Amino acid sequence: MDITEYIRLVFSDYTLRTITLGTAVLGAVTGMLGSFAVLRKQSLLGDAISHAALPGIAIAFLITGTKDGNVLLLGALVSGLIGTFWIRSIVKKTHLKSDTALGLILSLFFGLGMLLLTFIQKQPNANQAGLDKYLFGQAATLIESDVWMMTWVTGICLVVLLLFWKEFKILLFDADYTKTLGFNTKFIDILITTFIVVAIVLGLQTVGVVLMSAMLLAPAAGARQWTNSLGYMVIIASFFGALSGVVGTAISASQNNLSTGPVIVIIAGIFVLISFVFSPSRGLLFKQIRFIKNRRDLQLHKTLSFMYNIAKTHEDIAHPHAIKILNNFQGYTRGTLQKLVKKNYVNLDGSLWSLTEEGYKTASNLYNQQTKNDE
Amino acid sequence: MSSDAKKMNHKIAVQVDDLTVAYNYKPVLWDIDLEIPEGVLMAIVGPNGAGKSTLIKSILGILNPIAGSVSIYGKPYDKQRALVAYVPQKGSVDWDFPTTALDVVMMGTYGSLGWIKRPGQKEKKAALEALEKVGMLPFKNRQISQLSGGQQQRIFLARALVQNAAIYFMDEPFQGVDATTEIAIINILKELRKANKTVVVVHHDLQTVPEYFDWVTFLNVKKIATGPVKDIFNDDNLTKTYGINYKVSIQE
């Protein structure tokens, strides 16, 4: 199936369109909120919340007996919130660090959830099958109303984000200072956390409990590499998230119905990888290039200062010397010599070299930072 | 003596009564009573773990004391927030946060803006002026992680200057800055005092206390002494605060 045909199918086929839109919106909202989670160094919070949601799903099913997605998600929301605020109070009231508290709540709730799921499976009523789709997600079960729901939540999220942008930013950067300015930091904090919980719960059906935190973190981690502005970071993260959803859905639909959730997560991971390698200011590739360039400059400087030390001993600095005497020196090559000639620091004459006036001056001030700053 | 007498008649800018702070039932500050007169440049000195930062943070309401009260110009701190600015320790934030120097300084205007309202031209102008005062105007669009330690400290100072407060609390503003920056900062502090602002600084370098400050508080969990530098900055109080071995540490 080629791309144009696929795109036509996305617009004509109801199921494919629903899934594509759903995963795109989900990716956008988790990317947006994930930026805040990453900047608050609460990357694991998403993982804890999504795992904490599992017992809620099971309990909601046990109480109501329905498989209605919205009821189950309500259960997930409640238990996700309980887990989150439990973590907060553990960190506040005990000596435990937040990573310990997160890990503890994560495994406790997940264990309880798995216990309840196996209990449900042993129940005589045959209605139970399908709850385990919340473990790894099943995008194929998305329907139009789910997508509307996601869109509404994303919209509300966006409005709140724009309204409280200034408050969010300052809280993320310097919470103590925010408090002294008279802002209710607890309120802002709870607002951010609640939205993160809601976004995660929304994604459970599609991506599942286990992989959900990747949707939160990967787009944000990738986006951070491309910009030094919080605003652009949020925009780029939403874009990465949405694109992961669309591309992931396309791959899973065209390749014999591969499981959508994991494919989306892997695509998001690839975005992170690309960002870490190719970002111009923070990427590994350009860092390496800068490193090599600096090393070359250094070797050039070494050659120049070696020449300077020789020329210094003569009255006439332009006095020519044999190239051969440079041979013992590390870092000297034909190439570097040519470079020095190009910079007009050195004159070459056959097998002899001599420093120019400019080269002599540069060499004598090579390691003198003060004069460089003055220039 | 006449200038001291004048200061005594001055209003009390900050009054702390019976302040006690504890971490896990261990007292960090014990029954502190403190009066800071208006218009002084005051150093809080004391050894590590004496509760210097804790004192500032509890005055500012960042930490909750288990007992005691704080008033600013005779009214509770909550009602007088606009009069108070804070310079936290440089190490308390993540400098890799995606924002620029100008943006950080603008945060000083957020308090007067209140909820939801965005900073506009007026706020930007104030922030640029503050940047100029600390000599950081050429760096206004720099990402904050690409500033040196001294420059980051100046940015924090500029952020507090934008608040245009009457009382400034600073937590170790000279920590890890070079001699040039130290002089630049102390000049700004002296300018603030000239404008009759009150400045309270957590300070570590005992040798510079007489040169930089006119008021001093000795603290070591309890308050040891507080008053004009030339009256109380002496061996007796230093020994009481730092123990008998303090001279060795000064000479080094």
PDB file of N, CA and C in Angstrom, chain B residues 62 68 83 99 111 127 129 132 145 148-149 151 160 166 171 174 194 204 217 223 240 247:
ATOM      1  N   ILE B  62       8.176  30.724  53.364  1.00  0.00           N
ATOM      2  CA  ILE B  62       8.464  29.535  52.555  1.00  0.00           C
ATOM      3  C   ILE B  62       8.437  28.305  53.458  1.00  0.00           C
ATOM      4  N   GLY B  68       5.678  31.338  66.713  1.00  0.00           N
ATOM      5  CA  GLY B  68       6.228  32.658  66.476  1.00  0.00           C
ATOM      6  C   GLY B  68       5.500  33.423  65.386  1.00  0.00           C
ATOM      7  N   LEU B  83       6.061  44.658  49.839  1.00  0.00           N
ATOM      8  CA  LEU B  83       7.200  45.430  50.338  1.00  0.00           C
ATOM      9  C   LEU B  83       8.477  44.605  50.428  1.00  0.00           C
ATOM     10  N   THR B  99      14.742  29.063  29.416  1.00  0.00           N
ATOM     11  CA  THR B  99      14.294  30.448  29.458  1.00  0.00           C
ATOM     12  C   THR B  99      15.502  31.379  29.345  1.00  0.00           C
ATOM     13  N   GLY B 111       4.538  39.271  40.826  1.00  0.00           N
ATOM     14  CA  GLY B 111       3.832  39.475  42.072  1.00  0.00           C
ATOM     15  C   GLY B 111       2.884  40.653  41.996  1.00  0.00           C
ATOM     16  N   ALA B 127      12.254  45.500  33.692  1.00  0.00           N
ATOM     17  CA  ALA B 127      13.215  44.396  33.722  1.00  0.00           C
ATOM     18  C   ALA B 127      14.517  44.799  33.028  1.00  0.00           C
ATOM     19  N   GLU B 129      15.715  47.818  32.745  1.00  0.00           N
ATOM     20  CA  GLU B 129      16.418  48.758  33.607  1.00  0.00           C
ATOM     21  C   GLU B 129      17.189  48.037  34.703  1.00  0.00           C
ATOM     22  N   GLU B 132      20.250  46.483  33.366  1.00  0.00           N
ATOM     23  CA  GLU B 132      21.291  47.483  33.158  1.00  0.00           C
ATOM     24  C   GLU B 132      22.002  47.811  34.471  1.00  0.00           C
ATOM     25  N   SER B 145      21.491  28.916  31.167  1.00  0.00           N
ATOM     26  CA  SER B 145      22.548  27.945  31.481  1.00  0.00           C
ATOM     27  C   SER B 145      23.885  28.396  30.896  1.00  0.00           C
ATOM     28  N   SER B 148      27.693  32.622  33.418  1.00  0.00           N
ATOM     29  CA  SER B 148      28.611  32.159  34.461  1.00  0.00           C
ATOM     30  C   SER B 148      27.926  32.280  35.818  1.00  0.00           C
ATOM     31  N   GLY B 149      28.528  31.679  36.847  1.00  0.00           N
ATOM     32  CA  GLY B 149      27.938  31.717  38.182  1.00  0.00           C
ATOM     33  C   GLY B 149      27.673  33.137  38.664  1.00  0.00           C
ATOM     34  N   GLN B 151      27.257  35.785  36.825  1.00  0.00           N
ATOM     35  CA  GLN B 151      26.197  36.393  36.018  1.00  0.00           C
ATOM     36  C   GLN B 151      24.825  35.910  36.464  1.00  0.00           C
ATOM     37  N   ALA B 160      15.096  40.659  41.872  1.00  0.00           N
ATOM     38  CA  ALA B 160      14.610  41.242  43.126  1.00  0.00           C
ATOM     39  C   ALA B 160      14.475  42.763  42.995  1.00  0.00           C
ATOM     40  N   ALA B 166      10.712  47.424  49.658  1.00  0.00           N
ATOM     41  CA  ALA B 166      11.326  48.238  50.706  1.00  0.00           C
ATOM     42  C   ALA B 166      12.352  47.426  51.490  1.00  0.00           C
ATOM     43  N   ASP B 171      19.993  35.450  50.171  1.00  0.00           N
ATOM     44  CA  ASP B 171      20.608  34.259  50.737  1.00  0.00           C
ATOM     45  C   ASP B 171      21.955  34.006  50.044  1.00  0.00           C
ATOM     46  N   PHE B 174      26.969  36.380  47.690  1.00  0.00           N
ATOM     47  CA  PHE B 174      28.390  36.417  47.297  1.00  0.00           C
ATOM     48  C   PHE B 174      28.977  35.036  47.101  1.00  0.00           C
ATOM     49  N   LYS B 194      21.242  53.572  50.551  1.00  0.00           N
ATOM     50  CA  LYS B 194      21.167  55.019  50.379  1.00  0.00           C
ATOM     51  C   LYS B 194      19.731  55.456  50.107  1.00  0.00           C
ATOM     52  N   HIS B 204      28.875  34.864  54.654  1.00  0.00           N
ATOM     53  CA  HIS B 204      29.784  33.855  55.177  1.00  0.00           C
ATOM     54  C   HIS B 204      31.175  34.376  55.491  1.00  0.00           C
ATOM     55  N   THR B 217      23.709  40.451  62.704  1.00  0.00           N
ATOM     56  CA  THR B 217      23.045  39.545  63.636  1.00  0.00           C
ATOM     57  C   THR B 217      23.856  38.267  63.719  1.00  0.00           C
ATOM     58  N   LYS B 223      19.489  33.283  68.806  1.00  0.00           N
ATOM     59  CA  LYS B 223      20.092  34.559  68.444  1.00  0.00           C
ATOM     60  C   LYS B 223      21.143  34.902  69.487  1.00  0.00           C
ATOM     61  N   LYS B 240      31.220  33.394  70.953  1.00  0.00           N
ATOM     62  CA  LYS B 240      29.932  32.832  71.362  1.00  0.00           C
ATOM     63  C   LYS B 240      29.247  32.129  70.198  1.00  0.00           C
ATOM     64  N   LYS B 247      39.014  31.864  65.362  1.00  0.00           N
ATOM     65  CA  LYS B 247      40.121  32.692  64.890  1.00  0.00           C
ATOM     66  C   LYS B 247      40.980  31.946  63.884  1.00  0.00           C
TER      67      LYS B 247
END
